[in-house]
Amino acid sequence: MRSLAVGLLVAGTVLVPTGAANAGTTLGAAAAEKGRYFGAAVGTYKFNDNTYMTVLNREFNSLVAENEMKWDATEPQRGVFNYSAGDRIVNHARSRGMKVRGHTLLWHAQQPGWAQNLSGGDLRNAAINHVTQVASHFRGQIYSWDVVNEAFADGGSGARRDSNLQRTGNDWIEAAFRAARAADPGAKLCYNDYNTDGINAKSTGVYNMVRDFKQRGVPIDCVGFQSHLGTTLPSDYQANLQRFADLGVDVEITELDITQGGNQANMYAAVTRACLAISRCTGITVWGVRDCDSWRGGDNALLFDCAGNKKPAYTAVLDTLNGGSTPPTNPTGNRLRNEASGRCLDVNGANSANGSQMIIWDCHNNANQQFTQNGRALQVMGKCLDAPNNASAGTQVQIWDCSGAANQQWVFNSNGTISNAQTGLCLDVNGAATANGSAVIVWNCHGGGNQRWSRA
């Protein structure tokens, strides 16, 4: 229900590791094997749709209410609470061993009319009472609550959104979190927002608030990233989530949906891989079950079509969830194809001597294009892919006897780039050339097509 995030293109095909020992056959099962959940937003108005319920019950191990737990639904008249629809979702989930996310206790939108007419201390008291009553009702049943939703402004200010809640005083978010902790000490307490997927003014505003809360002992356990995405993903998506995790909070991808197009499956896999790469990323929730259940209409932004069929994006997510630890565990016998050129990373002339340089060439099945991943090392022809020690931008990549040193370690990033652990520079086709024999170098990371690589 939010505007779409923008950023750099993700890889044409993402690196999806294979061969996990206990591959899950559904999203929920595969996520659980990685210690995470994979959930969906649901509406009780769909609970009589057999196709919908078949997919829901088979695939997910977490649910969140689309609207049934919001302020207008749970307290339509002041002091008069109605939990019937929310209870139905909770009961359905818990009877099937699913987690429940609570969404949302306070939000500037979807307030009941009576609350919209309040201000000042009267609104503050009503809001805190609402938090207390709703969180108390569901006490012990909710895995994580979106205590406050979308309280920061869009644009470059990094400031709070102007709302009736904000006008009750800048401490209203803190007051809501303290009330939620008192009402349900066992639930994780999250702040949730959109257009915070990359490092930008808005996400930095949220970051500064979370850092302040942690320093002052305000109870906050997690941050939700809605990730309503278009056709691109910020190149710093994973780094942004990681900086929040480094503050000592969990991160959750709470409302994921991605515009259908040639890049949809790759983007879903990239988001999933970013979550797997962060130990404090506890799970992913897609905002709906099938395309025709989505608030985004013709974007076809979900993992199942209206008939309940699995889309390529579904397969990409499942394969990524089943892809082992991070970094991926030893995928073997694979080529690395450059997105811009369509050609593969190649040891020039199949020369196995130390210092033999890397080029791109038409993809084939010979040994000089077959890379085995061993931890962060990429081995080919008995040697390791190597950036000369402390290489500067523009230095050609080579092969060398494997040493385990940082200049032979490579990091697979969520946008499809591959960066060198020592220099931070990215594997790059020099000058964005596309011809056979073009040199492969390390260069400042920018996420362009000549820096994006995929398994082939």
XYZ file of C-alpha atoms in Angstrom:
456
model
C 0.000 0.000 0.000
C 3.044 2.012 -0.490
C 5.082 3.668 -3.227
C 7.672 1.560 -5.002
C 11.359 1.636 -4.195
C 13.890 2.316 -6.925
C 17.568 1.499 -7.343
C 20.105 -0.237 -9.521
C 19.274 -3.258 -11.636
C 19.861 -6.633 -10.093
C 21.746 -9.288 -11.985
C 20.165 -10.790 -15.040
C 20.352 -14.093 -13.205
C 21.363 -14.397 -9.594
C 23.806 -16.931 -8.198
C 21.625 -19.658 -6.717
C 23.534 -22.372 -4.897
C 22.322 -25.921 -5.160
C 22.640 -29.264 -3.479
C 21.448 -28.648 0.098
C 21.313 -31.851 2.100
C 17.715 -31.442 3.272
C 15.954 -29.422 0.613
C 12.534 -28.157 1.660
C 9.700 -28.730 -0.778
C 7.686 -25.668 0.306
C 8.643 -22.104 1.141
C 7.877 -22.502 4.819
C 9.716 -25.803 5.167
C 12.787 -24.556 3.302
C 12.888 -21.346 5.364
C 12.498 -23.296 8.605
C 15.543 -25.374 7.722
C 17.478 -22.092 7.702
C 15.987 -21.010 11.034
C 13.647 -18.504 9.406
C 9.998 -18.122 8.494
C 8.412 -17.471 5.111
C 4.983 -15.936 5.520
C 2.099 -14.276 3.725
C -0.352 -11.480 4.430
C -3.885 -12.834 4.512
C -7.455 -11.583 4.639
C -10.306 -13.528 6.173
C -12.482 -12.560 3.199
C -10.425 -15.127 1.217
C -10.772 -17.974 3.695
C -13.612 -19.565 1.715
C -11.558 -19.639 -1.502
C -10.305 -23.205 -1.858
C -7.459 -22.391 -4.240
C -6.256 -19.603 -1.966
C -6.392 -21.764 1.156
C -4.661 -24.697 -0.507
C -1.661 -22.551 -1.375
C -1.706 -20.757 1.968
C -1.796 -23.892 4.082
C 0.779 -25.751 2.003
C 3.449 -23.109 1.505
C 3.754 -20.754 4.464
C 4.826 -21.037 8.088
C 3.850 -17.513 9.153
C 0.802 -15.302 8.654
C 0.067 -11.613 9.102
C -3.320 -9.907 8.839
C -3.703 -7.506 5.935
C -6.270 -5.344 7.746
C -7.909 -7.307 10.538
C -5.640 -6.069 13.352
C -5.463 -2.390 12.395
C -6.979 0.311 14.574
C -10.160 0.803 12.546
C -10.852 -2.949 12.612
C -10.102 -3.644 16.264
C -11.540 -0.507 17.925
C -14.283 0.826 15.640
C -15.751 2.815 18.547
C -13.713 4.263 21.348
C -13.270 1.656 24.046
C -15.295 -0.929 22.099
C -13.026 -3.656 20.736
C -13.705 -6.290 18.092
C -11.109 -9.045 17.742
C -13.172 -11.629 15.869
C -11.413 -11.376 12.498
C -7.953 -11.122 14.061
C -8.699 -14.099 16.287
C -9.743 -16.114 13.255
C -6.366 -15.528 11.601
C -4.447 -16.268 14.806
C -6.392 -19.458 15.428
C -5.904 -20.634 11.863
C -2.163 -20.029 12.031
C -1.576 -21.516 15.461
C -3.600 -24.628 14.691
C -1.135 -25.313 11.872
C 2.034 -24.441 13.755
C 2.508 -21.125 11.949
C 3.971 -17.984 13.492
C 1.800 -14.835 13.590
C 3.046 -11.314 12.917
C 0.892 -8.542 14.316
C 0.151 -5.627 11.989
C -0.176 -2.871 13.132
C -0.817 -1.196 16.481
C -0.405 2.473 15.479
C -0.422 4.021 12.005
C -1.420 7.415 10.669
C -3.735 5.665 8.156
C -6.759 3.428 8.692
C -7.630 5.063 11.969
C -11.284 4.891 13.005
C -13.205 8.114 12.455
C -13.430 8.849 16.160
C -9.622 8.779 16.506
C -9.151 11.020 13.475
C -11.159 13.671 15.298
C -8.897 13.641 18.388
C -5.706 15.569 19.035
C -3.171 16.360 21.714
C -3.286 14.565 25.030
C -6.671 13.018 24.305
C -5.334 11.307 21.171
C -2.150 10.249 22.985
C -4.148 8.618 25.763
C -6.449 6.891 23.283
C -3.490 5.631 21.237
C -1.603 4.208 24.203
C -4.774 2.601 25.506
C -5.302 1.020 22.094
C -1.771 -0.408 22.091
C -2.248 -1.763 25.585
C -5.641 -3.357 24.948
C -4.825 -4.978 21.604
C -1.378 -6.252 22.594
C -2.861 -7.592 25.845
C -5.637 -9.417 24.010
C -3.167 -11.228 21.747
C -0.541 -11.671 24.469
C 1.507 -14.827 24.025
C 0.228 -15.460 20.493
C 2.209 -12.962 18.399
C 5.779 -13.547 17.228
C 6.447 -9.916 16.324
C 4.319 -6.764 16.360
C 4.595 -3.847 13.962
C 4.124 -1.486 16.881
C 4.414 1.644 14.739
C 4.033 1.769 10.971
C 5.311 4.348 8.459
C 6.114 7.218 10.807
C 8.884 8.737 8.652
C 8.436 11.123 5.739
C 9.348 10.380 2.148
C 11.911 12.538 0.411
C 15.316 13.713 1.506
C 14.626 15.153 4.937
C 14.972 12.010 7.029
C 12.361 13.536 9.305
C 9.206 12.221 10.890
C 5.967 12.239 8.923
C 3.542 14.993 9.885
C 0.528 13.165 11.306
C -1.985 13.567 14.099
C 0.072 11.075 16.114
C 3.324 12.984 15.540
C 1.630 16.180 16.668
C 1.022 14.625 20.097
C 4.779 14.891 20.716
C 7.975 13.440 19.270
C 8.087 10.767 21.986
C 4.890 9.078 20.804
C 6.756 6.187 19.157
C 8.777 5.546 22.292
C 5.591 5.635 24.380
C 3.955 3.093 22.059
C 6.892 0.681 22.318
C 6.977 0.924 26.100
C 3.234 0.253 26.279
C 3.542 -2.733 23.935
C 6.356 -4.249 25.990
C 4.299 -3.944 29.166
C 1.262 -5.513 27.483
C 3.067 -8.448 25.831
C 6.615 -8.963 27.123
C 7.127 -12.049 24.936
C 6.486 -10.467 21.535
C 9.251 -8.957 19.443
C 8.532 -5.259 18.908
C 9.195 -3.865 15.415
C 9.196 -0.547 13.637
C 7.956 -0.998 10.020
C 8.292 1.266 6.963
C 8.566 1.450 3.149
C 11.083 3.073 0.769
C 13.777 2.204 3.297
C 15.297 -0.647 1.281
C 18.542 1.139 0.427
C 20.728 3.534 2.378
C 18.909 6.839 1.894
C 17.666 9.778 3.939
C 14.524 7.983 5.077
C 16.208 4.744 6.116
C 18.925 6.752 7.857
C 16.271 8.640 9.799
C 14.855 5.311 10.964
C 18.375 4.055 11.693
C 19.115 7.049 13.896
C 15.878 6.516 15.832
C 16.620 2.821 16.383
C 20.177 3.591 17.477
C 18.858 6.171 19.946
C 16.269 3.717 21.282
C 18.908 1.024 21.804
C 21.223 3.459 23.567
C 18.477 4.649 25.925
C 16.921 1.262 26.621
C 13.664 1.861 24.759
C 12.292 -1.642 24.012
C 12.734 -2.274 20.288
C 13.632 -5.713 18.951
C 13.277 -5.540 15.177
C 12.878 -3.356 12.102
C 10.580 -4.280 9.226
C 11.446 -3.452 5.626
C 8.350 -3.587 3.442
C 10.248 -4.014 0.151
C 7.425 -3.155 -2.241
C 9.733 -3.239 -5.246
C 9.470 -2.293 -8.893
C 11.887 -3.704 -11.469
C 15.111 -2.769 -9.664
C 16.751 -3.396 -6.308
C 19.122 -1.001 -4.531
C 22.688 -2.276 -4.814
C 23.131 -1.593 -1.087
C 20.002 -3.521 -0.035
C 21.881 -6.142 1.962
C 24.296 -3.600 3.418
C 21.349 -1.500 4.595
C 19.706 -4.415 6.376
C 23.055 -5.370 7.863
C 23.662 -1.946 9.391
C 20.380 -2.239 11.288
C 21.260 -5.760 12.433
C 24.570 -4.386 13.663
C 22.612 -2.155 16.059
C 21.435 -5.308 17.825
C 17.941 -5.649 16.351
C 16.446 -8.318 14.113
C 15.495 -7.366 10.576
C 12.395 -8.708 8.844
C 11.250 -8.327 5.228
C 7.621 -7.676 5.976
C 5.594 -6.880 2.832
C 7.566 -8.170 -0.135
C 6.132 -7.920 -3.629
C 7.953 -7.265 -6.900
C 6.659 -6.112 -10.278
C 6.467 -8.959 -12.778
C 8.860 -8.701 -15.676
C 12.033 -10.262 -16.955
C 13.781 -9.564 -13.656
C 11.115 -10.669 -11.145
C 12.497 -14.117 -10.367
C 16.037 -12.806 -10.060
C 14.987 -10.040 -7.706
C 12.995 -12.393 -5.481
C 16.049 -14.644 -5.265
C 18.331 -11.684 -4.537
C 16.112 -10.481 -1.680
C 15.947 -14.008 -0.272
C 19.689 -14.414 -0.501
C 20.235 -11.101 1.272
C 18.096 -12.317 4.171
C 19.995 -15.607 4.341
C 23.284 -13.702 4.427
C 22.292 -11.774 7.565
C 22.133 -13.869 10.709
C 19.591 -11.488 12.293
C 17.205 -11.570 9.321
C 14.500 -13.728 10.848
C 12.120 -14.079 7.922
C 10.295 -12.872 4.844
C 6.602 -12.115 4.361
C 5.035 -11.619 0.935
C 2.109 -9.199 0.867
C -0.544 -11.580 -0.411
C -0.774 -15.102 -1.759
C -1.676 -14.932 -5.482
C -1.373 -12.160 -8.036
C -5.111 -11.539 -8.006
C -5.054 -11.128 -4.201
C -2.463 -8.351 -4.369
C -3.174 -4.682 -3.667
C -0.925 -3.920 -6.662
C -3.404 -4.997 -9.338
C -1.828 -5.642 -12.725
C 1.758 -5.737 -11.428
C 1.396 -9.517 -10.907
C 3.835 -9.020 -8.051
C 3.509 -12.284 -6.109
C 4.780 -15.873 -6.327
C 1.586 -17.600 -7.536
C -0.772 -16.785 -10.377
C -4.518 -16.549 -9.810
C -4.988 -20.263 -10.433
C -2.506 -21.021 -7.677
C 0.266 -22.091 -10.061
C 3.875 -21.543 -9.036
C 5.597 -18.823 -11.037
C 9.318 -18.731 -11.929
C 9.773 -16.352 -8.994
C 8.540 -19.100 -6.672
C 11.128 -21.538 -7.989
C 13.854 -18.909 -7.638
C 12.947 -18.318 -3.987
C 12.692 -22.015 -3.144
C 16.000 -22.815 -4.831
C 17.674 -19.967 -2.943
C 16.234 -21.074 0.400
C 17.531 -24.573 -0.310
C 20.929 -23.262 -1.276
C 22.924 -24.028 1.841
C 24.803 -21.686 4.097
C 26.138 -18.247 3.280
C 28.484 -18.021 1.507
C 27.023 -20.802 -0.659
C 28.417 -24.261 -0.121
C 30.659 -25.434 -2.941
C 28.615 -25.193 -6.126
C 30.715 -27.066 -8.689
C 31.191 -27.300 -12.437
C 29.619 -23.932 -13.205
C 30.487 -21.076 -15.504
C 30.146 -17.404 -14.600
C 28.365 -15.525 -17.365
C 28.591 -11.763 -17.651
C 25.200 -10.132 -18.033
C 26.140 -7.322 -20.433
C 28.153 -9.418 -22.880
C 26.500 -12.817 -22.482
C 30.002 -14.318 -22.492
C 31.680 -16.350 -19.738
C 34.616 -15.765 -17.428
C 37.527 -17.596 -19.057
C 41.209 -18.323 -18.359
C 42.905 -16.945 -21.465
C 44.152 -19.740 -23.706
C 43.384 -22.360 -21.032
C 46.858 -21.577 -19.650
C 47.163 -22.953 -16.103
C 50.388 -21.087 -15.233
C 50.436 -18.604 -12.359
C 49.541 -15.140 -13.643
C 47.369 -16.326 -16.543
C 44.852 -13.593 -17.095
C 41.072 -13.627 -17.175
C 38.979 -12.651 -20.180
C 35.436 -13.187 -21.412
C 34.737 -15.702 -24.186
C 31.820 -17.545 -25.732
C 30.496 -19.921 -23.090
C 31.590 -23.550 -23.499
C 32.109 -26.629 -21.332
C 35.912 -26.707 -21.214
C 37.800 -26.704 -17.913
C 39.022 -23.101 -18.201
C 35.447 -21.871 -17.665
C 34.467 -24.291 -14.882
C 34.624 -22.685 -11.413
C 34.321 -24.477 -8.084
C 33.467 -22.384 -5.045
C 35.400 -23.350 -1.909
C 34.356 -20.990 0.865
C 35.073 -17.621 -0.707
C 37.676 -18.941 -3.129
C 36.844 -19.580 -6.794
C 38.948 -22.430 -8.156
C 39.554 -23.196 -11.812
C 42.095 -25.581 -13.389
C 43.634 -26.233 -9.960
C 44.299 -22.529 -9.344
C 42.388 -19.736 -7.605
C 40.884 -16.601 -9.069
C 43.242 -13.878 -7.855
C 43.380 -10.102 -7.797
C 47.068 -9.160 -7.474
C 47.852 -8.124 -3.909
C 46.361 -4.709 -3.064
C 45.263 -4.278 -6.672
C 44.021 -0.876 -7.762
C 41.037 -0.220 -10.003
C 41.867 -1.355 -13.527
C 44.153 -4.250 -12.569
C 43.520 -7.394 -14.617
C 42.360 -10.476 -12.716
C 44.461 -13.631 -12.945
C 44.791 -17.162 -11.582
C 47.418 -18.180 -9.009
C 48.267 -20.991 -6.615
C 45.608 -21.030 -3.899
C 46.781 -19.325 -0.707
C 43.585 -18.501 1.183
C 44.623 -14.842 1.307
C 42.035 -12.051 1.130
C 43.006 -11.168 -2.449
C 41.740 -14.639 -3.462
C 38.439 -14.327 -1.607
C 35.326 -13.172 -3.471
C 32.001 -11.989 -2.105
C 28.771 -12.669 -4.020
C 26.584 -9.602 -3.533
C 22.796 -9.465 -3.664
C 22.823 -7.395 -6.868
C 24.829 -10.016 -8.787
C 28.218 -8.341 -8.508
C 31.272 -10.199 -7.198
C 33.651 -8.152 -5.047
C 37.171 -8.893 -3.902
C 37.455 -9.256 -0.127
C 40.806 -7.461 0.085
C 40.153 -4.445 -2.132
C 36.352 -4.175 -2.165
C 36.595 -3.742 -5.954
C 34.230 -5.636 -8.263
C 34.888 -8.145 -11.039
C 34.409 -6.042 -14.194
C 34.660 -6.437 -17.959
C 37.032 -3.632 -18.919
C 35.294 -0.730 -20.606
C 32.002 -2.626 -20.710
C 33.357 -4.439 -23.765
C 31.413 -7.394 -25.120
C 33.837 -8.992 -27.609
C 35.647 -12.299 -27.154
C 38.987 -11.739 -25.433
C 37.959 -8.610 -23.542
C 39.927 -8.259 -20.321
C 38.385 -8.894 -16.900
C 39.613 -6.468 -14.253
C 38.683 -5.217 -10.801
C 36.994 -1.820 -10.701
C 34.997 0.381 -8.364
C 31.641 -1.305 -7.794
C 28.742 0.362 -9.622
C 26.394 -2.539 -10.363
C 26.347 -2.060 -14.134
C 25.746 -4.986 -16.485
C 29.458 -5.463 -17.073
C 29.846 -6.141 -13.337
C 26.963 -8.572 -12.937
C 27.548 -12.308 -13.191
C 25.311 -15.357 -13.114
C 25.694 -19.119 -13.051
C 25.388 -20.639 -16.513
